[in-house]
Phi, psi and omega in degrees: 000120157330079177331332215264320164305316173293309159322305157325292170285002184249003164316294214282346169308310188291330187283298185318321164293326173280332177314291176271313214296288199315335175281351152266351193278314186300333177256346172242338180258319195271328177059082219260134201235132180275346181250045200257128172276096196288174171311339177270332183251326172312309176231032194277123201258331177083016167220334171224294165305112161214119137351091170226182203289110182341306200291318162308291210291300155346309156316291168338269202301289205301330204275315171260026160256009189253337190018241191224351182284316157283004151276311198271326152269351166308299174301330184284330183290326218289350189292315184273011180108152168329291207307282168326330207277287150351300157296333198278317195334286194332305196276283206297353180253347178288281160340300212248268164336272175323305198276311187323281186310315185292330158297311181292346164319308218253346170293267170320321265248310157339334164271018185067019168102339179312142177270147202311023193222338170279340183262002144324312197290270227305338164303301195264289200170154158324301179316290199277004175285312191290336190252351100023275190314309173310301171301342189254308175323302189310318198295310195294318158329282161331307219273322172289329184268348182270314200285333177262352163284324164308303201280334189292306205298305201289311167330313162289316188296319196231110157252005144274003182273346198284330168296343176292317205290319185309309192316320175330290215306302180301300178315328196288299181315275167343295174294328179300298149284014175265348186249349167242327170299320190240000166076056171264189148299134185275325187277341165312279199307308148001301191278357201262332178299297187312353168277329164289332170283305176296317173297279157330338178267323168327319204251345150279359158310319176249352188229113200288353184271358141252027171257141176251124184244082184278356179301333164287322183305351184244005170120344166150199159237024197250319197320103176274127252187187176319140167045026194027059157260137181295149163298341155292304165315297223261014187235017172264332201265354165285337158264004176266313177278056233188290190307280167316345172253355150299306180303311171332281176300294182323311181315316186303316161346129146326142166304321171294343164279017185191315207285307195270333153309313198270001154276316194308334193267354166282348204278301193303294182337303220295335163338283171306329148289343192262327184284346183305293204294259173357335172270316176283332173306304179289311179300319187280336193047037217295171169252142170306120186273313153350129184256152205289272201241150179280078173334343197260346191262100175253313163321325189237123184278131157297356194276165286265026154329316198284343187283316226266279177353267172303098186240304173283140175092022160193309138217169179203121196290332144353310194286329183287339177308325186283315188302311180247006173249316186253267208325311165316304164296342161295331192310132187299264145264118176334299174307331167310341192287318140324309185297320217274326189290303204266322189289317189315314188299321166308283173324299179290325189302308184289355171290321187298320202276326181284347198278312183284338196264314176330290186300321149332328197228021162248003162283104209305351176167178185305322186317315184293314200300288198317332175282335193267300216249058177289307179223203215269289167339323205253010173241043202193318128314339197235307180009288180310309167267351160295342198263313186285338165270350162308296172308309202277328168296354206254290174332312193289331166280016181250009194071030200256148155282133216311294184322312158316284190328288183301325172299295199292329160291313196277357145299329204259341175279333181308308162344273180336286194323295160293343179297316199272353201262282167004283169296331162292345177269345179291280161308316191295340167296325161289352183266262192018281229294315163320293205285339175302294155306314151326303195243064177003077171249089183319279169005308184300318189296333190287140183262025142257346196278277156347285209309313182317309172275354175269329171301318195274344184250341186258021140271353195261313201295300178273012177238342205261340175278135174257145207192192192304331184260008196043200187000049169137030151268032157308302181295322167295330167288338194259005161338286194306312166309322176293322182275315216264359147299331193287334188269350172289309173321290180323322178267333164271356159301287178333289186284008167269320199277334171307315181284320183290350164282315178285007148265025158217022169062040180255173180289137175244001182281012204263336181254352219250331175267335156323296222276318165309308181292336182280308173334309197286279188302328174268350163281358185261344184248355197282331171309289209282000189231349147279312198270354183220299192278297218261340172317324188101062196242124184091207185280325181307186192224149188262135178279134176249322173303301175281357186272342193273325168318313203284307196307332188271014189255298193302339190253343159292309212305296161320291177323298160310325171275314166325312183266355166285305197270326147319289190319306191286339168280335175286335196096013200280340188312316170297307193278000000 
């Protein structure tokens, strides 16, 4: 099968959903008002409430709900064939994804800016806002210990992309007060960083003495060291604590000084990456060598593994956090919340989409697939970087030299990455700051305070569990656990926007069958990966981490479709 082809139909599909789908779900189910007064103006702080210009707040929200996830579960699905892989993108971002993310956008945006998870009590009940919170704590908690173990791993691996990526921040800063203090334009100044960006990488590509390796710097990687950690280990917990005093300032930060110049010039990347790749695909026209679907992936059923995998690039509970915790507040205009909600969802489908075909058409043939892509575990492992050599094989038809190509791609996935890491350290510090209030717990209400304990609690999480990668395998271990909370996350944000609609008398089935179906798959593999896999039950060997995580995910998760589904036998709905 032709890549060019496939490519093709799932674009106009995405253009044809936003044209029409989303301009009805915004005029006839969200009913969307342009003189509606948001939150940003309402409650505007000059630090998380600011007004801003759609097309930035677009930057943001695409950048950090695009992260590195929707490259790293594509890749990984793609194990069980193209064809499921694809269909689910395509479907789940048309269906699911656009309406999921623009409703909790527009949900919150109704609520004074509140995040999907404060917004439970007024839907459901207290009880179940508190087992919420929770259940969101946990995700981001994870979602911090996977993302930072993902940027330490491209780091070591492409330790030339790492002075670009740095360069950013202080250039990021700079343009921040300048588009806001002094009202300049944001796209100049934006496009000079990225030359800049590129530029240094281009030339670490070729000059090792800007590439920072820290794994030589420590003696190789076998080379035992400090605390008789391998040289692999001290350059994993040196960028990881690294990592945390970056996140660390940033969440604390105004939005306008960091967050939001450095999505837009992550936005502008990830653009220039999709047009790259996407550019090099139609010159090259390669075929998917990758098999439609893989008779051989026997270990693992795609069944309902493959919704849980792909959860970003196809639909995601992550997105509605961003969508009602950071974005709602920025929001202009009501009516932006389309542009900013359903194109964000488009925009990661088509990332999603190149991903499988990079990875799909970069093998010399099935053989080649089969030998990368043995079992599920060795598609978990390899995944990530079968997609940077794929891209930069994809780059090259554009004439970029391969080596350029693969450094400026794990720049732009690292970018994503720290974006969605930023920000998710941003929110658990506002769920903190929440719950602090709910159990008068002052202290908590303090932003630095908050901030403290979400950096001290998302390094111990990824650095303190031990595993296959020793050190600083915590994100790796908690994979598995991250797509099926998230997706669980999803179907209950579904089902808050189900109930608030159906207390303003609107059609709910455009949310209300999403939300069945995701419920139905993740709680059917989220069951079957506490109570069989990570229990020790049988022949498995029992995981106590993921199994104490799943269970409190799984047993709040219940617990709320209970006090929901109680709401809905009183009759409450109406009133």
């Amino acid at each position: 099968m032709n890549s060019l082809w496939l490519a093709t139909i799932a674009l106009a599909s995405f253009y044809v959903s936003y044209r029409f789908y989303s301009s009805f779900i915004a005029k006839r189910i969200y009913k969307l008002d342009p003189d509606f007064q948001t939150p940003a103006h309402e409650l505007e702080d000059g630090r998380d409430y600011v007004p801003t210009n759609k097309w930035i707040v677009l930057g943001h929200h695409f950048t950090s709900v695009a992260g590195a996830a929707p490259i790293v579960g594509p890749a990984i699905a793609i194990y069980w064939g193209w064809l499921p892989a694809i269909l689910w993108v395509a479907l789940g971002t048309i269906f699911a994804a656009g309406v999921h993310d623009f409703g909790t956008m527009v949900l919150s945006v109704r609520h004074k800016g509140r995040s999907i998870g404060t917004l439970a009590d007024q839907l459901i009940g207290k009880r179940a806002r508190i087992l919420f919170l929770f259940i969101i704590l946990i995700l981001v908690l994870m979602i911090n210990a996977v993302f930072a173990w993902v940027i330490s791993n491209l780091f070591i691996s492409f330790p030339a992309s790492v002075l670009s990526v740095f360069i950013q921040i202080p250039l990021a800063v700079w343009i921040g007060y300048y588009t806001y203090k002094r009202q300049g334009n944001i796209l100049i100044p934006s496009i000079f960083v990225l030359f800049v960006m590129y530029g240094t990488a281009v030339l670490a590509s070729y000059i090792p003495a800007l590439q920072i390796d820290l794994v030589q710097m420590f003696g190789g990687e076998n080379q035992t060291g400090f605390m008789g950690l391998s040289g692999l280990s001290m350059a994993f917990l040196v960028w990881i604590i690294i990592l945390m005093v970056y996140v660390y300032i940033a969440s604390v930060l105004p939005v306008w000084k960091l967050l939001q110049p450095r999505d837009f010039i992550n936005a502008q990347q990830l653009i220039l990456g999709l047009i790259v790749l996407y550019a090099g695909l139609a010159i090259m026209a390669p075929d998917v060598t990758a098999p439609m679907k893989n008779q051989a992936a026997s270990d693992v059923s795609w069944f309902p593994l493959l919704f849980i995998t792909i959860a970003c690039g196809a639909v995601s509970g992550f997105h509605g956090l961003v969508a009602s915790g950071t974005t709602s507040k920025q929001i202009d205009k009501e009516t932006d919340t389309r542009f900013v909600g359903y194109l964000g969802a488009v925009g990661e489908g088509a990332l999603a989409i190149i991903t499988i075909l990079a990875v799909g058409t970069f093998f010399s043939g099935s053989e080649a697939f089969a030998s990368t892509y043995s079992s599920f575990a060795a598609a978990g492992e390899h995944g990530l970087n079968a997609f940077i050599q794929g891209a930069g094989q994809l780059a090259t038809g554009l004439w970029i030299p391969a080596e350029v190509a693969r450094t400026i791609i794990a720049v732009i996935v690292v970018s994503f990455a720290a974006t969605t890491l930023d920000s998710s350290v941003r929110l658990m510090r506002y769920i903190i700051s929440e719950l602090g209030e709910v159990y008068e717990i002052k202290p908590l209400t303090n932003i630095h305070v908050a901030t403290s304990v979400s950096v001290v609690s998302s390094a111990a999480l990824v650095l303190l569990p031990e595993g296959p990668k020793g050190i600083g395998s915590g994100g790796y271990l908690l994979w598995p656990l991250f797509g099926t909370s998230n997706q669980l996350l999803a179907g209950i944000s579904f089902l808050l926007i189900t109930i608030w609609l159906k207390r303003k008398g609107r059609p709910i089935i455009y949310t209300f069958v999403p939300m069945v179906f995701l419920l139905s798959m993740t709680l059917w593999a989220m069951i079957q990966q506490v109570l069989f896999e990570w229990s020790g039950y049988g022949e498995n060997t029992m995981d106590p981490l993921l199994f104490l995580m799943g269970s409190i995910i799984l047993g709040f998760t219940i617990w709320i479709l209970l006090e929901a589904f109680a709401l809905l036998r009183k009759s409450k709905l109406t009133k």
